[in-house]
GROMACS .gro file of C-alpha atoms in nm:
model
  431
    1MET     CA    1   0.839   1.188  -0.232
    2VAL     CA    2   0.799   0.888  -0.465
    3ASP     CA    3   1.010   1.066  -0.726
    4VAL     CA    4   1.282   1.136  -0.470
    5ASN     CA    5   1.296   0.766  -0.384
    6PHE     CA    6   1.307   0.680  -0.756
    7GLN     CA    7   1.607   0.908  -0.801
    8ARG     CA    8   1.774   0.746  -0.500
    9ALA     CA    9   1.741   0.406  -0.665
   10LEU     CA   10   1.876   0.529  -1.000
   11ALA     CA   11   2.204   0.621  -0.831
   12TYR     CA   12   2.267   0.250  -0.772
   13ILE     CA   13   2.166   0.126  -1.119
   14ASP     CA   14   2.438   0.118  -1.384
   15SER     CA   15   2.265  -0.076  -1.659
   16ILE     CA   16   1.971   0.151  -1.743
   17GLN     CA   17   1.968   0.284  -2.100
   18ASN     CA   18   2.030   0.656  -2.144
   19GLY     CA   19   1.697   0.841  -2.142
   20LEU     CA   20   1.497   0.540  -2.030
   21ALA     CA   21   1.466   0.677  -1.677
   22GLY     CA   22   1.243   0.953  -1.813
   23VAL     CA   23   1.016   0.696  -1.977
   24LEU     CA   24   0.978   0.517  -1.643
   25ARG     CA   25   0.936   0.835  -1.441
   26PHE     CA   26   0.633   1.000  -1.597
   27PRO     CA   27   0.272   0.871  -1.611
   28LYS     CA   28   0.138   0.720  -1.932
   29ARG     CA   29  -0.214   0.857  -1.899
   30VAL     CA   30  -0.386   1.117  -1.679
   31ILE     CA   31  -0.764   1.163  -1.679
   32SER     CA   32  -0.947   1.437  -1.488
   33VAL     CA   33  -1.326   1.447  -1.475
   34SER     CA   34  -1.603   1.649  -1.314
   35PHE     CA   35  -1.962   1.540  -1.287
   36PRO     CA   36  -2.289   1.651  -1.123
   37ILE     CA   37  -2.471   1.444  -0.862
   38GLU     CA   38  -2.822   1.500  -0.730
   39MET     CA   39  -2.794   1.475  -0.352
   40ASP     CA   40  -3.049   1.331  -0.111
   41ASP     CA   41  -3.187   1.679  -0.042
   42CYS     CA   42  -3.241   1.729  -0.419
   43SER     CA   43  -2.958   1.981  -0.446
   44ILE     CA   44  -2.695   1.935  -0.717
   45ARG     CA   45  -2.323   1.915  -0.638
   46VAL     CA   46  -2.033   1.886  -0.878
   47PHE     CA   47  -1.759   1.639  -0.785
   48GLN     CA   48  -1.410   1.613  -0.929
   49GLY     CA   49  -1.213   1.294  -0.980
   50CYS     CA   50  -0.909   1.161  -1.159
   51ARG     CA   51  -0.746   0.838  -1.273
   52VAL     CA   52  -0.376   0.802  -1.349
   53VAL     CA   53  -0.207   0.509  -1.521
   54HIS     CA   54   0.164   0.538  -1.457
   55ASN     CA   55   0.292   0.245  -1.663
   56ARG     CA   56   0.155  -0.050  -1.862
   57THR     CA   57   0.476  -0.219  -1.972
   58LEU     CA   58   0.417  -0.529  -1.760
   59GLY     CA   59   0.040  -0.542  -1.808
   60PRO     CA   60  -0.286  -0.357  -1.734
   61GLY     CA   61  -0.289  -0.067  -1.492
   62LYS     CA   62  -0.371  -0.173  -1.135
   63GLY     CA   63  -0.454   0.041  -0.837
   64GLY     CA   64  -0.715   0.163  -0.596
   65ILE     CA   65  -0.990   0.421  -0.604
   66ARG     CA   66  -0.992   0.647  -0.299
   67TYR     CA   67  -1.259   0.883  -0.165
   68HIS     CA   68  -1.117   1.163   0.049
   69PRO     CA   69  -1.127   1.544   0.073
   70THR     CA   70  -0.750   1.565   0.012
   71VAL     CA   71  -0.743   1.370  -0.315
   72ASP     CA   72  -0.541   1.561  -0.576
   73LEU     CA   73  -0.364   1.482  -0.900
   74ASP     CA   74  -0.013   1.502  -0.753
   75GLU     CA   75  -0.098   1.252  -0.479
   76VAL     CA   76  -0.274   1.016  -0.718
   77SER     CA   77   0.014   1.033  -0.968
   78ALA     CA   78   0.266   0.952  -0.696
   79LEU     CA   79   0.060   0.658  -0.571
   80ALA     CA   80   0.023   0.527  -0.927
   81ALA     CA   81   0.402   0.529  -0.964
   82LEU     CA   82   0.434   0.351  -0.631
   83MET     CA   83   0.203   0.079  -0.763
   84THR     CA   84   0.424   0.036  -1.068
   85TRP     CA   85   0.729  -0.037  -0.851
   86LYS     CA   86   0.527  -0.256  -0.617
   87CYS     CA   87   0.400  -0.476  -0.901
   88ALA     CA   88   0.747  -0.502  -1.053
   89LEU     CA   89   0.904  -0.599  -0.720
   90ILE     CA   90   0.644  -0.863  -0.636
   91GLU     CA   91   0.644  -0.990  -0.997
   92VAL     CA   92   0.278  -0.955  -1.084
   93PRO     CA   93   0.198  -0.865  -1.448
   94PHE     CA   94   0.044  -0.524  -1.383
   95GLY     CA   95   0.146  -0.164  -1.417
   96GLY     CA   96   0.067   0.106  -1.163
   97ALA     CA   97  -0.254   0.308  -1.152
   98LYS     CA   98  -0.455   0.503  -0.896
   99GLY     CA   99  -0.771   0.711  -0.891
  100GLY     CA  100  -0.994   0.905  -0.661
  101VAL     CA  101  -1.280   1.145  -0.607
  102ILE     CA  102  -1.259   1.458  -0.393
  103CYS     CA  103  -1.531   1.407  -0.133
  104ASP     CA  104  -1.590   1.344   0.236
  105PRO     CA  105  -1.736   0.992   0.245
  106LYS     CA  106  -1.824   1.028   0.614
  107ALA     CA  107  -2.064   1.310   0.524
  108LEU     CA  108  -2.232   1.122   0.239
  109SER     CA  109  -2.517   0.873   0.248
  110GLN     CA  110  -2.493   0.526   0.099
  111SER     CA  111  -2.715   0.638  -0.186
  112GLU     CA  112  -2.495   0.940  -0.260
  113LEU     CA  113  -2.180   0.725  -0.256
  114ARG     CA  114  -2.344   0.484  -0.498
  115HIS     CA  115  -2.434   0.766  -0.738
  116ILE     CA  116  -2.082   0.911  -0.717
  117THR     CA  117  -1.925   0.573  -0.789
  118ARG     CA  118  -2.147   0.492  -1.084
  119ARG     CA  119  -2.105   0.836  -1.241
  120PHE     CA  120  -1.728   0.834  -1.188
  121ILE     CA  121  -1.692   0.493  -1.355
  122SER     CA  122  -1.916   0.596  -1.643
  123GLU     CA  123  -1.701   0.906  -1.695
  124LEU     CA  124  -1.389   0.688  -1.714
  125GLY     CA  125  -1.563   0.474  -1.978
  126ASP     CA  126  -1.335   0.239  -2.170
  127ASN     CA  127  -1.028   0.376  -1.995
  128ILE     CA  128  -1.084   0.096  -1.744
  129GLY     CA  129  -1.126  -0.269  -1.836
  130PRO     CA  130  -1.001  -0.622  -1.754
  131TYR     CA  131  -0.703  -0.579  -1.987
  132THR     CA  132  -0.664  -0.202  -1.962
  133ASP     CA  133  -0.689  -0.066  -1.608
  134ILE     CA  134  -0.827  -0.260  -1.311
  135PRO     CA  135  -0.946  -0.065  -1.003
  136SER     CA  136  -0.953  -0.195  -0.646
  137PRO     CA  137  -1.045  -0.067  -0.297
  138ASP     CA  138  -0.842   0.207  -0.132
  139LEU     CA  139  -0.898   0.481   0.122
  140TYR     CA  140  -1.269   0.487   0.224
  141THR     CA  141  -1.374   0.247  -0.051
  142ASP     CA  142  -1.457  -0.119   0.006
  143GLU     CA  143  -1.626  -0.433  -0.131
  144GLN     CA  144  -1.954  -0.248  -0.173
  145THR     CA  145  -1.787   0.026  -0.375
  146MET     CA  146  -1.622  -0.235  -0.598
  147SER     CA  147  -1.961  -0.404  -0.648
  148TRP     CA  148  -2.095  -0.076  -0.786
  149VAL     CA  149  -1.788  -0.040  -1.008
  150TYR     CA  150  -1.838  -0.390  -1.148
  151ASP     CA  151  -2.212  -0.348  -1.200
  152THR     CA  152  -2.171  -0.013  -1.374
  153TYR     CA  153  -1.907  -0.147  -1.610
  154ASP     CA  154  -2.109  -0.464  -1.671
  155VAL     CA  155  -2.419  -0.265  -1.768
  156MET     CA  156  -2.207  -0.060  -2.009
  157HIS     CA  157  -2.045  -0.373  -2.160
  158PRO     CA  158  -2.319  -0.639  -2.185
  159GLY     CA  159  -2.258  -0.991  -2.309
  160ASN     CA  160  -1.907  -1.032  -2.165
  161ASN     CA  161  -1.753  -1.186  -1.855
  162ASN     CA  162  -1.662  -0.855  -1.692
  163ARG     CA  163  -1.577  -0.969  -1.340
  164ALA     CA  164  -1.205  -0.915  -1.395
  165VAL     CA  165  -1.260  -0.540  -1.444
  166VAL     CA  166  -1.224  -0.481  -1.070
  167THR     CA  167  -1.080  -0.663  -0.769
  168GLY     CA  168  -1.168  -0.652  -0.402
  169LYS     CA  169  -1.525  -0.762  -0.478
  170PRO     CA  170  -1.748  -0.966  -0.245
  171LEU     CA  171  -1.704  -1.342  -0.277
  172LEU     CA  172  -2.046  -1.386  -0.439
  173LEU     CA  173  -1.947  -1.146  -0.717
  174GLY     CA  174  -1.619  -1.319  -0.794
  175GLY     CA  175  -1.403  -1.189  -0.513
  176SER     CA  176  -1.113  -1.397  -0.388
  177PRO     CA  177  -1.096  -1.571  -0.052
  178GLY     CA  178  -0.840  -1.388   0.159
  179ARG     CA  179  -0.849  -1.060  -0.036
  180ARG     CA  180  -0.974  -0.850   0.256
  181GLU     CA  181  -0.692  -0.971   0.481
  182ALA     CA  182  -0.428  -0.984   0.208
  183THR     CA  183  -0.245  -0.656   0.273
  184ALA     CA  184  -0.219  -0.722   0.645
  185ARG     CA  185  -0.130  -1.089   0.597
  186GLY     CA  186   0.144  -1.003   0.350
  187CYS     CA  187   0.267  -0.741   0.595
  188ARG     CA  188   0.297  -1.004   0.868
  189ASP     CA  189   0.465  -1.253   0.633
  190VAL     CA  190   0.729  -0.998   0.533
  191THR     CA  191   0.789  -0.889   0.893
  192GLU     CA  192   0.812  -1.243   1.027
  193TYR     CA  193   1.057  -1.351   0.758
  194PHE     CA  194   1.270  -1.037   0.788
  195ILE     CA  195   1.317  -1.047   1.164
  196GLY     CA  196   1.396  -1.417   1.133
  197LYS     CA  197   1.706  -1.316   0.934
  198GLY     CA  198   1.857  -1.183   1.258
  199LEU     CA  199   1.919  -0.832   1.126
  200VAL     CA  200   1.719  -0.649   1.395
  201PRO     CA  201   1.907  -0.649   1.728
  202GLY     CA  202   1.694  -0.784   2.011
  203LEU     CA  203   1.413  -0.899   1.781
  204SER     CA  204   1.417  -1.249   1.632
  205GLU     CA  205   1.048  -1.350   1.635
  206LEU     CA  206   0.701  -1.202   1.666
  207LYS     CA  207   0.621  -1.391   1.986
  208GLY     CA  208   0.643  -1.143   2.271
  209ALA     CA  209   0.714  -0.845   2.044
  210ARG     CA  210   0.550  -0.517   2.149
  211VAL     CA  211   0.359  -0.378   1.852
  212VAL     CA  212   0.202  -0.037   1.787
  213VAL     CA  213  -0.046   0.007   1.500
  214GLN     CA  214  -0.149   0.348   1.366
  215GLY     CA  215  -0.480   0.320   1.183
  216PHE     CA  216  -0.769   0.083   1.252
  217GLY     CA  217  -0.922   0.046   0.909
  218ASN     CA  218  -0.915  -0.267   0.698
  219VAL     CA  219  -0.536  -0.296   0.702
  220GLY     CA  220  -0.460  -0.177   1.054
  221SER     CA  221  -0.731  -0.373   1.234
  222VAL     CA  222  -0.650  -0.697   1.052
  223ALA     CA  223  -0.275  -0.647   1.098
  224ALA     CA  224  -0.328  -0.608   1.473
  225GLN     CA  225  -0.523  -0.933   1.484
  226LEU     CA  226  -0.272  -1.127   1.272
  227PHE     CA  227   0.030  -1.004   1.466
  228GLN     CA  228  -0.146  -1.093   1.791
  229GLU     CA  229  -0.222  -1.441   1.656
  230ALA     CA  230   0.153  -1.482   1.597
  231GLY     CA  231   0.221  -1.406   1.964
  232ALA     CA  232   0.287  -1.032   1.952
  233LYS     CA  233   0.146  -0.796   2.215
  234ILE     CA  234  -0.049  -0.498   2.077
  235ILE     CA  235   0.022  -0.213   2.318
  236ALA     CA  236  -0.122   0.082   2.122
  237LEU     CA  237  -0.381   0.142   1.851
  238SER     CA  238  -0.533   0.448   1.690
  239ASP     CA  239  -0.798   0.570   1.448
  240SER     CA  240  -0.869   0.913   1.301
  241GLN     CA  241  -0.997   1.045   1.636
  242GLY     CA  242  -0.703   0.943   1.854
  243GLY     CA  243  -0.522   0.651   2.010
  244ILE     CA  244  -0.530   0.413   2.305
  245PHE     CA  245  -0.243   0.258   2.501
  246ASP     CA  246  -0.204  -0.034   2.741
  247GLU     CA  247   0.144  -0.160   2.825
  248ASP     CA  248  -0.002  -0.499   2.923
  249GLY     CA  249  -0.166  -0.544   2.582
  250ILE     CA  250  -0.499  -0.435   2.436
  251ASP     CA  251  -0.795  -0.672   2.418
  252LEU     CA  252  -0.858  -0.664   2.042
  253ARG     CA  253  -1.203  -0.821   2.060
  254ALA     CA  254  -1.309  -0.551   2.303
  255ALA     CA  255  -1.148  -0.283   2.084
  256ILE     CA  256  -1.329  -0.400   1.770
  257ALA     CA  257  -1.664  -0.417   1.952
  258TYR     CA  258  -1.611  -0.074   2.110
  259LYS     CA  259  -1.516   0.080   1.774
  260LYS     CA  260  -1.827  -0.068   1.613
  261GLU     CA  261  -2.054   0.072   1.885
  262HIS     CA  262  -1.893   0.413   1.940
  263GLY     CA  263  -1.727   0.486   1.606
  264THR     CA  264  -1.387   0.530   1.769
  265LEU     CA  265  -1.132   0.346   1.980
  266VAL     CA  266  -1.092   0.642   2.212
  267GLY     CA  267  -1.247   0.570   2.550
  268LEU     CA  268  -1.200   0.192   2.548
  269PRO     CA  269  -1.208   0.086   2.915
  270GLN     CA  270  -0.877  -0.010   3.077
  271THR     CA  271  -0.674   0.187   2.822
  272THR     CA  272  -0.507   0.529   2.831
  273THR     CA  273  -0.608   0.783   2.567
  274ILE     CA  274  -0.317   0.924   2.364
  275THR     CA  275  -0.281   1.130   2.048
  276ASN     CA  276  -0.183   0.987   1.712
  277GLU     CA  277   0.140   1.182   1.741
  278ALA     CA  278   0.220   1.029   2.081
  279LEU     CA  279   0.133   0.684   1.951
  280LEU     CA  280   0.405   0.703   1.687
  281GLU     CA  281   0.659   0.782   1.958
  282CYS     CA  282   0.569   0.492   2.189
  283GLU     CA  283   0.858   0.269   2.289
  284CYS     CA  284   0.800  -0.060   2.109
  285ASP     CA  285   0.960  -0.331   1.899
  286ILE     CA  286   0.750  -0.289   1.584
  287LEU     CA  287   0.568   0.024   1.466
  288ILE     CA  288   0.311  -0.027   1.189
  289PRO     CA  289   0.186   0.296   1.025
  290ALA     CA  290  -0.134   0.179   0.854
  291ALA     CA  291  -0.310   0.512   0.803
  292LEU     CA  292  -0.211   0.808   0.584
  293SER     CA  293   0.113   0.908   0.413
  294GLU     CA  294   0.390   1.126   0.559
  295GLN     CA  295   0.319   1.038   0.922
  296ILE     CA  296   0.686   1.002   1.015
  297CYS     CA  297   0.877   1.306   0.894
  298ALA     CA  298   1.176   1.522   0.979
  299HIS     CA  299   1.019   1.678   1.289
  300ASN     CA  300   0.921   1.355   1.468
  301ALA     CA  301   1.153   1.087   1.327
  302LYS     CA  302   1.411   1.154   1.598
  303ASN     CA  303   1.149   1.058   1.859
  304ILE     CA  304   1.066   0.717   1.710
  305LYS     CA  305   1.160   0.444   1.958
  306ALA     CA  306   1.076   0.131   1.758
  307ARG     CA  307   1.331  -0.125   1.644
  308LEU     CA  308   1.147  -0.180   1.316
  309VAL     CA  309   0.898   0.032   1.118
  310VAL     CA  310   0.670  -0.163   0.884
  311GLU     CA  311   0.498   0.052   0.619
  312ALA     CA  312   0.150  -0.097   0.593
  313ALA     CA  313   0.030   0.237   0.451
  314ASN     CA  314   0.163   0.400   0.134
  315GLY     CA  315   0.441   0.649   0.197
  316PRO     CA  316   0.410   0.692   0.576
  317VAL     CA  317   0.784   0.769   0.611
  318THR     CA  318   0.929   1.068   0.426
  319PRO     CA  319   1.277   1.065   0.264
  320ALA     CA  320   1.408   1.301   0.532
  321ALA     CA  321   1.278   1.067   0.802
  322ASP     CA  322   1.446   0.772   0.629
  323ARG     CA  323   1.782   0.939   0.691
  324ILE     CA  324   1.709   1.002   1.059
  325LEU     CA  325   1.576   0.652   1.123
  326ALA     CA  326   1.880   0.497   0.953
  327ASP     CA  327   2.113   0.709   1.166
  328ASN     CA  328   1.930   0.577   1.473
  329ASN     CA  329   1.963   0.214   1.354
  330ILE     CA  330   1.588   0.175   1.303
  331TRP     CA  331   1.499  -0.054   1.012
  332VAL     CA  332   1.216   0.035   0.773
  333LEU     CA  333   1.036  -0.232   0.571
  334PRO     CA  334   0.924  -0.019   0.272
  335ASP     CA  335   0.569   0.007   0.145
  336ILE     CA  336   0.638  -0.145  -0.198
  337LEU     CA  337   0.732  -0.464  -0.014
  338ALA     CA  338   0.544  -0.456   0.317
  339ASN     CA  339   0.196  -0.379   0.181
  340ALA     CA  340   0.224  -0.562  -0.152
  341GLY     CA  341   0.000  -0.845  -0.028
  342GLY     CA  342  -0.310  -0.657  -0.142
  343VAL     CA  343  -0.211  -0.626  -0.507
  344THR     CA  344  -0.077  -0.982  -0.503
  345VAL     CA  345  -0.413  -1.129  -0.404
  346SER     CA  346  -0.584  -0.884  -0.640
  347TYR     CA  347  -0.379  -1.051  -0.912
  348PHE     CA  348  -0.500  -1.389  -0.786
  349GLU     CA  349  -0.860  -1.262  -0.798
  350TRP     CA  350  -0.810  -1.136  -1.154
  351LEU     CA  351  -0.677  -1.478  -1.258
  352GLN     CA  352  -0.969  -1.657  -1.094
  353ASN     CA  353  -1.216  -1.428  -1.272
  354LEU     CA  354  -1.058  -1.491  -1.610
  355GLU     CA  355  -1.066  -1.867  -1.544
  356ASN     CA  356  -1.422  -1.862  -1.404
  357HIS     CA  357  -1.286  -2.049  -1.105
  358GLN     CA  358  -1.243  -1.979  -0.733
  359TRP     CA  359  -0.946  -2.101  -0.533
  360GLU     CA  360  -0.960  -2.226  -0.174
  361LEU     CA  361  -0.840  -1.991   0.101
  362ASP     CA  362  -0.545  -2.215   0.189
  363GLU     CA  363  -0.421  -2.199  -0.170
  364VAL     CA  364  -0.449  -1.820  -0.179
  365ASN     CA  365  -0.259  -1.780   0.149
  366ALA     CA  366   0.010  -2.030   0.048
  367ARG     CA  367   0.071  -1.854  -0.284
  368LEU     CA  368   0.076  -1.517  -0.110
  369HIS     CA  369   0.323  -1.638   0.152
  370LYS     CA  370   0.555  -1.775  -0.116
  371ARG     CA  371   0.558  -1.449  -0.316
  372MET     CA  372   0.607  -1.226  -0.011
  373ARG     CA  373   0.892  -1.440   0.116
  374LYS     CA  374   1.059  -1.443  -0.227
  375ALA     CA  375   1.036  -1.064  -0.259
  376THR     CA  376   1.170  -1.012   0.094
  377GLU     CA  377   1.464  -1.245   0.031
  378ALA     CA  378   1.541  -1.066  -0.296
  379THR     CA  379   1.530  -0.726  -0.124
  380VAL     CA  380   1.758  -0.829   0.162
  381THR     CA  381   2.002  -0.994  -0.080
  382ARG     CA  382   2.011  -0.682  -0.301
  383TRP     CA  383   2.068  -0.462   0.005
  384GLN     CA  384   2.362  -0.678   0.111
  385GLU     CA  385   2.506  -0.668  -0.242
  386LEU     CA  386   2.477  -0.290  -0.261
  387GLN     CA  387   2.633  -0.249   0.083
  388GLN     CA  388   2.928  -0.462  -0.024
  389ARG     CA  389   2.966  -0.275  -0.352
  390LYS     CA  390   2.957   0.056  -0.172
  391ALA     CA  391   3.222  -0.056   0.076
  392GLU     CA  392   3.449  -0.170  -0.207
  393MET     CA  393   3.423   0.153  -0.406
  394ALA     CA  394   3.770   0.302  -0.432
  395GLY     CA  395   3.831   0.658  -0.320
  396GLU     CA  396   3.517   0.695  -0.109
  397SER     CA  397   3.578   0.894   0.206
  398GLU     CA  398   3.510   0.703   0.525
  399ASP     CA  399   3.332   0.998   0.685
  400SER     CA  400   3.125   1.094   0.381
  401LYS     CA  401   2.754   1.109   0.448
  402GLU     CA  402   2.498   1.079   0.171
  403PRO     CA  403   2.172   1.275   0.197
  404TYR     CA  404   1.975   0.949   0.188
  405PRO     CA  405   2.066   0.609   0.328
  406LEU     CA  406   2.133   0.290   0.138
  407ASP     CA  407   1.838   0.113   0.294
  408LEU     CA  408   1.583  -0.157   0.215
  409ARG     CA  409   1.366   0.094   0.027
  410THR     CA  410   1.648   0.176  -0.211
  411ALA     CA  411   1.732  -0.193  -0.252
  412ALA     CA  412   1.370  -0.284  -0.331
  413LEU     CA  413   1.338   0.002  -0.579
  414THR     CA  414   1.655  -0.095  -0.765
  415ILE     CA  415   1.506  -0.441  -0.822
  416ALA     CA  416   1.175  -0.297  -0.943
  417VAL     CA  417   1.327  -0.030  -1.167
  418GLU     CA  418   1.577  -0.272  -1.321
  419ARG     CA  419   1.303  -0.523  -1.400
  420LEU     CA  420   1.082  -0.263  -1.563
  421ALA     CA  421   1.372  -0.109  -1.754
  422ARG     CA  422   1.473  -0.450  -1.886
  423VAL     CA  423   1.122  -0.531  -2.010
  424THR     CA  424   1.083  -0.182  -2.161
  425ALA     CA  425   1.408  -0.226  -2.351
  426GLN     CA  426   1.305  -0.573  -2.469
  427ARG     CA  427   0.969  -0.447  -2.597
  428GLY     CA  428   1.129  -0.144  -2.758
  429LEU     CA  429   0.979   0.198  -2.816
  430TRP     CA  430   0.690   0.237  -3.061
  431PRO     CA  431   0.688   0.322  -3.347
   0.00000   0.00000   0.00000
């Protein structure tokens, strides 16, 4: 899917050097490991993991570590490439990376997760480092996981300031104020600025907007709170077990408390239980997929009734769905823009660690807001330029229909690919 989108962008780039697209397309480094862990019941299990660095032209690899039963090399490679384009678009000096371990974290104890993390990091060895490849939280990993990553690396590399080896750490270990909320905050900043441009019919501000959020993890739950703070009405939420709906608006404090007590949102009083599939098809102004990839695809895209889809997750809309949504005049704010707040504040955390200094929360949020707004403006401007160029192309049939739309995703990717291609050409190939 990521490669399809990359090819879509290439069709609108004239300046890329012959053959350079292949350099940008394939990962720089792929590591696969397997390792034994003694479980709590004294049995021994072998776990498999991987780490992919897609590109390091702009700087060290940067990307999350995920724990999930579905982790595989193809998925991790695609997500690493996505991180490359995200960093290039938002103008942070990192390349893309991603890693993961095949496991079910819900079935593992805290002790077992700690052992898995430490052994995985030790297997990666010097392939990670503050100037090499910098992990961060991802699916089913968090501040605690990153603390174990840091401690393991620090034990293996004594005598150095190693805090910059990983981001998403607790504040006391060198984490950045605002990092936990960064992805969701950046998502709101992008959405608020975009709808303020007047491009979405019937939607000019967040106040009063009806919002649906799929996923109630770190990104989804915080996004719901931040959008509500801006005046939006959250009418539907979901987690892995199902969804809840209330046309009058869901009480988020009650939802958070209920989830903490019961482990799910399903059953929250004064709400109607719905499926995750039905949640995506709710009539709303803004739909925020903040869970897994490929949630909106060819078979359900025609049923989406939102005015705007905001990709808080990575790859929640497939290329085929992009075409259908565009035909139905539904805007999509792409993942490499909408959820780039996380890697942006990870960059801020990395800088603070290298400087042995911690910024104030207001400074972090102000810098984040500025970068997200700049990237959104650049994406919209590029989209308008490409639309104009397309309209002016001589000999194009009026009724011709391309397999994929000229949308914000394509516009954002052309910016990212052009930037990376330009730097790659300036650095030159070695030797």
